Amino acid sequence: MDCIFCKIVEGTIPSKKVFENEYVVAFHDIQPAAPVHILIIPKKHIPTMNDVSDEDAAVIAEIFKAARTIAKEQGIAENGYRLINNCNADGGQVVYHLHIHLLGGEKLGPLLSK
Ligand code: AMP
Ligand code: ZN
């Protein structure tokens, strides 16, 4: 499958990984929009939020658990951060492998500015 994030999961495309477990991988966004900009993705190829099924409940929980852990590790938990999922064209999704943006490290602008 020609999916850039699946290739990051497999390790055939390099990334600056900050977290990995059985379910998820997290790595620095290649074009950071904030001092901390990390993408958290399921290892399973799920194209968009619309494709999440009831069987994916554990994976989704792992994404949010990873976000909490990474925010703490990055030293931004107390000051705060933002989690974003872009879904399909109107949401601005570019890579069609589910991912959550973890943004922080500064006071972010109004909601949804990037
Ligand atoms: P989205 O618009 O939500 O689909 O965001 C996709 C994000 O993936 C963008 O912020 C890109 O900068 C990021 N991105 C694309 N390719 C890579 C890559 N090879 N490594 C890290 N981040 C990437
Ligand atoms: Zn994929």
Coordinates of N, CA and C and ligand atoms in Angstrom, one line a residue:
M1 N 0.8 -1.2 0.0 CA 0.0 0.0 0.0 C 0.9 1.3 0.0
D2 N 0.5 2.2 -0.8 CA 1.4 3.4 -0.9 C 0.9 4.4 0.1
C3 N 1.3 4.2 1.3 CA 0.9 5.1 2.4 C 2.1 5.5 3.2
I4 N 2.4 6.8 3.2 CA 3.7 7.3 3.8 C 3.7 7.0 5.3
F5 N 2.6 7.0 6.0 CA 2.7 6.7 7.4 C 2.8 5.2 7.7
C6 N 2.2 4.4 6.8 CA 2.5 2.9 7.0 C 4.0 2.7 6.8
K7 N 4.6 3.4 5.9 CA 6.1 3.2 5.7 C 6.9 3.7 6.9
I8 N 6.4 4.8 7.5 CA 7.0 5.2 8.8 C 6.9 4.1 9.9
V9 N 5.7 3.5 10.0 CA 5.4 2.4 10.9 C 6.4 1.3 10.6
E10 N 6.6 0.9 9.4 CA 7.5 -0.2 9.0 C 8.9 0.2 9.1
G11 N 9.2 1.5 9.1 CA 10.6 2.0 9.2 C 11.3 2.1 7.8
T12 N 10.5 2.0 6.7 CA 11.1 2.1 5.4 C 11.3 3.6 5.0
I13 N 10.6 4.5 5.7 CA 10.8 5.9 5.6 C 11.2 6.4 7.0
P14 N 12.3 7.2 7.1 CA 12.8 7.6 8.4 C 11.8 8.7 9.1
S15 N 11.9 8.6 10.4 CA 11.1 9.6 11.1 C 11.8 9.8 12.5
K16 N 11.5 10.9 13.1 CA 12.1 11.2 14.4 C 11.1 10.7 15.5
K17 N 11.1 9.4 15.8 CA 10.1 8.8 16.7 C 10.4 9.3 18.1
V18 N 9.3 9.5 18.8 CA 9.3 9.9 20.2 C 8.6 8.9 21.1
F19 N 7.8 8.0 20.5 CA 7.0 7.1 21.2 C 6.6 5.9 20.3
E20 N 6.6 4.7 20.9 CA 6.1 3.6 20.1 C 5.7 2.5 21.1
N21 N 4.5 1.9 20.8 CA 4.1 0.7 21.6 C 3.4 -0.3 20.6
E22 N 2.7 -1.3 21.1 CA 2.1 -2.3 20.2 C 1.1 -1.7 19.3
Y23 N 0.4 -0.6 19.7 CA -0.7 0.0 18.9 C -0.3 1.3 18.1
V24 N 0.6 2.1 18.6 CA 0.7 3.4 18.1 C 2.2 3.8 17.9
V25 N 2.4 4.7 17.0 CA 3.8 5.3 16.8 C 3.6 6.9 16.9
A26 N 4.5 7.6 17.4 CA 4.5 9.0 17.4 C 5.8 9.6 17.0
F27 N 5.8 10.6 16.2 CA 7.0 11.2 15.6 C 6.9 12.7 15.3
H28 N 8.0 13.4 15.2 CA 7.9 14.8 14.9 C 7.4 15.1 13.5
D29 N 6.5 16.1 13.4 CA 6.0 16.5 12.1 C 7.1 17.1 11.4
I30 N 7.2 16.8 10.1 CA 8.3 17.3 9.2 C 8.2 18.8 9.0
Q31 N 7.0 19.4 9.1 CA 6.8 20.8 9.0 C 6.2 21.4 10.2
P32 N 6.9 21.5 11.3 CA 6.3 21.9 12.5 C 5.6 23.2 12.5
A33 N 4.4 23.3 13.1 CA 3.6 24.5 13.1 C 3.6 25.1 14.5
A34 N 4.4 24.5 15.4 CA 4.6 25.0 16.8 C 5.9 24.4 17.3
P35 N 6.4 25.0 18.4 CA 7.7 24.4 18.9 C 7.6 22.9 19.2
V36 N 6.5 22.4 19.7 CA 6.3 21.0 19.7 C 5.2 20.6 18.8
H37 N 5.5 19.8 17.8 CA 4.5 19.3 16.8 C 4.7 17.9 16.5
I38 N 4.0 17.0 17.1 CA 4.2 15.6 17.0 C 2.9 15.0 16.5
L39 N 3.1 14.0 15.6 CA 1.9 13.2 15.1 C 1.9 11.9 15.8
I40 N 0.7 11.5 16.2 CA 0.4 10.2 16.8 C -0.5 9.4 15.9
I41 N 0.0 8.3 15.5 CA -0.8 7.5 14.6 C -1.0 6.0 15.0
P42 N -2.1 5.4 14.6 CA -2.2 4.0 14.9 C -1.3 3.2 14.0
K43 N -0.7 2.0 14.4 CA 0.0 1.2 13.5 C -0.8 0.6 12.4
K44 N -2.1 0.4 12.8 CA -3.1 -0.1 11.8 C -3.4 1.0 10.8
H45 N -3.5 0.6 9.5 CA -3.9 1.6 8.5 C -5.4 1.9 8.6
I46 N -5.8 3.0 9.2 CA -7.2 3.5 9.2 C -7.1 4.9 8.4
P47 N -7.8 5.0 7.3 CA -7.6 6.2 6.5 C -8.0 7.5 7.2
T48 N -9.3 7.5 7.7 CA -9.8 8.8 8.3 C -10.6 8.4 9.6
M49 N -10.9 9.5 10.3 CA -11.8 9.3 11.5 C -13.1 8.6 11.1
N50 N -13.6 8.8 9.9 CA -14.8 8.2 9.5 C -14.7 6.6 9.4
D51 N -13.5 6.2 9.3 CA -13.2 4.7 9.1 C -13.0 4.0 10.4
V52 N -13.0 4.7 11.5 CA -12.8 4.1 12.8 C -14.0 3.2 13.1
S53 N -13.8 2.0 13.5 CA -14.9 1.1 13.9 C -14.9 0.8 15.4
D54 N -15.9 0.2 15.8 CA -16.0 -0.2 17.2 C -14.9 -1.0 17.7
E55 N -14.4 -1.9 16.8 CA -13.2 -2.8 17.1 C -11.9 -2.0 17.4
D56 N -11.9 -0.7 16.9 CA -10.7 0.1 17.1 C -10.7 0.9 18.4
A57 N -11.6 0.6 19.3 CA -11.7 1.4 20.5 C -10.4 1.4 21.3
A58 N -9.8 0.2 21.4 CA -8.5 0.1 22.1 C -7.4 1.0 21.5
V59 N -7.4 1.0 20.2 CA -6.4 1.8 19.4 C -6.6 3.3 19.7
I60 N -7.8 3.7 19.6 CA -8.1 5.1 19.9 C -7.8 5.5 21.3
A61 N -8.0 4.6 22.2 CA -7.6 4.9 23.6 C -6.1 5.0 23.7
E62 N -5.4 4.2 23.0 CA -3.9 4.2 23.0 C -3.4 5.5 22.5
I63 N -4.1 6.0 21.5 CA -3.6 7.3 20.9 C -3.7 8.4 21.9
F64 N -4.8 8.5 22.7 CA -4.9 9.5 23.7 C -4.0 9.3 24.9
K65 N -3.8 8.0 25.2 CA -2.9 7.7 26.3 C -1.5 8.2 25.9
A66 N -1.1 7.9 24.6 CA 0.2 8.3 24.1 C 0.3 9.8 24.2
A67 N -0.7 10.5 23.8 CA -0.7 12.0 23.8 C -0.4 12.5 25.2
R68 N -1.0 11.9 26.2 CA -0.8 12.3 27.6 C 0.6 12.1 28.0
T69 N 1.1 10.9 27.7 CA 2.5 10.6 28.0 C 3.5 11.5 27.3
I70 N 3.3 11.7 26.0 CA 4.3 12.5 25.2 C 4.2 14.0 25.7
A71 N 3.1 14.5 26.0 CA 3.0 15.9 26.5 C 3.8 16.0 27.7
K72 N 3.7 15.1 28.6 CA 4.5 15.1 29.9 C 6.0 15.0 29.6
E73 N 6.3 14.1 28.7 CA 7.8 13.9 28.4 C 8.3 15.2 27.7
Q74 N 7.5 15.8 26.9 CA 8.0 17.0 26.2 C 7.9 18.3 27.1
G75 N 7.4 18.1 28.3 CA 7.4 19.2 29.2 C 6.3 20.3 29.0
I76 N 5.3 19.9 28.3 CA 4.2 20.8 27.9 C 2.9 20.5 28.6
A77 N 2.9 19.5 29.4 CA 1.6 19.1 30.0 C 0.9 20.2 30.9
E78 N 1.8 20.8 31.7 CA 1.2 21.8 32.6 C 0.8 23.1 31.9
N79 N 1.6 23.6 31.0 CA 1.3 24.8 30.3 C 0.1 24.6 29.3
G80 N 0.1 23.4 28.7 CA -1.1 23.0 27.9 C -0.7 22.7 26.4
Y81 N -1.6 22.2 25.7 CA -1.3 21.8 24.4 C -2.7 21.6 23.6
R82 N -2.6 21.3 22.4 CA -3.8 21.1 21.5 C -3.7 19.8 20.8
L83 N -4.8 19.0 20.7 CA -4.8 17.8 19.9 C -5.8 18.1 18.7
I84 N -5.4 17.8 17.5 CA -6.2 18.1 16.3 C -6.2 16.8 15.4
N85 N -7.4 16.5 14.9 CA -7.5 15.6 13.8 C -8.2 16.3 12.6
N86 N -7.6 16.2 11.5 CA -8.2 16.8 10.3 C -8.8 15.6 9.5
C87 N -10.1 15.7 9.1 CA -10.8 14.6 8.5 C -11.3 15.1 7.1
N88 N -10.8 14.4 6.1 CA -11.2 14.6 4.7 C -10.9 16.0 4.2
A89 N -11.4 16.3 3.0 CA -11.0 17.6 2.3 C -11.3 18.8 3.1
D90 N -12.5 19.0 3.6 CA -12.9 20.2 4.3 C -12.1 20.4 5.6
G91 N -11.7 19.2 6.2 CA -10.9 19.3 7.4 C -9.4 19.6 7.2
G92 N -9.1 19.5 5.9 CA -7.7 19.8 5.5 C -6.8 18.6 5.6
Q93 N -7.3 17.4 5.6 CA -6.5 16.2 5.7 C -5.7 16.0 4.4
V94 N -4.4 15.8 4.6 CA -3.5 15.6 3.5 C -3.0 14.2 3.4
V95 N -2.7 13.6 4.6 CA -2.2 12.2 4.6 C -3.4 11.3 5.1
Y96 N -3.7 10.4 4.3 CA -4.9 9.5 4.6 C -4.6 8.3 5.4
H97 N -3.9 8.5 6.5 CA -3.7 7.5 7.5 C -3.9 8.3 8.8
L98 N -4.9 7.8 9.6 CA -5.4 8.5 10.7 C -4.2 9.1 11.6
H99 N -4.3 10.3 12.0 CA -3.3 10.9 12.9 C -3.9 12.0 13.7
I100 N -3.3 12.2 14.9 CA -3.6 13.3 15.8 C -2.4 14.2 15.9
H101 N -2.6 15.5 15.6 CA -1.5 16.4 15.8 C -1.5 16.8 17.3
L102 N -0.3 16.7 17.9 CA -0.1 17.2 19.2 C 0.8 18.5 19.1
L103 N 0.2 19.6 19.5 CA 0.8 21.0 19.3 C 1.0 21.6 20.6
G104 N 2.1 22.2 20.8 CA 2.3 23.0 22.1 C 3.7 23.6 22.1
G105 N 4.1 24.1 23.3 CA 5.4 24.7 23.5 C 5.3 26.2 23.3
E106 N 4.1 26.8 23.1 CA 3.9 28.2 23.1 C 2.4 28.4 23.2
K107 N 2.0 29.7 23.5 CA 0.6 30.0 23.5 C 0.0 29.9 22.1
L108 N -0.8 29.0 21.8 CA -1.3 28.8 20.5 C -2.4 29.9 20.2
G109 N -2.5 30.1 18.9 CA -3.5 31.1 18.4 C -4.9 30.6 18.6
P110 N -5.9 31.3 18.0 CA -7.3 30.9 18.1 C -7.5 29.5 17.6
L111 N -8.5 28.8 18.1 CA -8.8 27.4 17.7 C -8.7 27.2 16.2
L112 N -8.0 26.2 15.8 CA -7.9 25.7 14.5 C -6.8 26.5 13.7
S113 N -6.2 27.5 14.2 CA -5.1 28.1 13.5 C -3.9 27.2 13.7
K114 N -3.1 27.1 12.7 CA -2.0 26.1 12.7 C -0.7 26.8 12.5
Ligands
AMP1 P1 -2.9 16.5 7.8 O1 -3.2 17.8 7.0 O2 -3.7 16.4 9.0 O3 -3.2 15.3 6.9 O4 -1.4 16.5 8.2 C1 -0.4 15.8 7.7 C2 0.9 16.2 8.3 O5 1.9 15.2 8.1 C3 1.4 17.5 7.9 O6 1.5 18.4 9.1 C4 2.8 17.2 7.4 O7 3.8 18.2 7.7 C5 3.1 15.9 8.0 N1 4.0 15.0 7.3 C6 3.9 14.6 6.0 N2 4.9 13.8 5.6 C7 5.7 13.6 6.8 C8 6.8 12.8 7.1 N3 7.4 12.1 6.2 N4 7.3 12.9 8.4 C9 6.7 13.6 9.3 N5 5.6 14.4 9.1 C10 5.1 14.4 7.8
ZN2 ZN -1.2 3.8 6.2

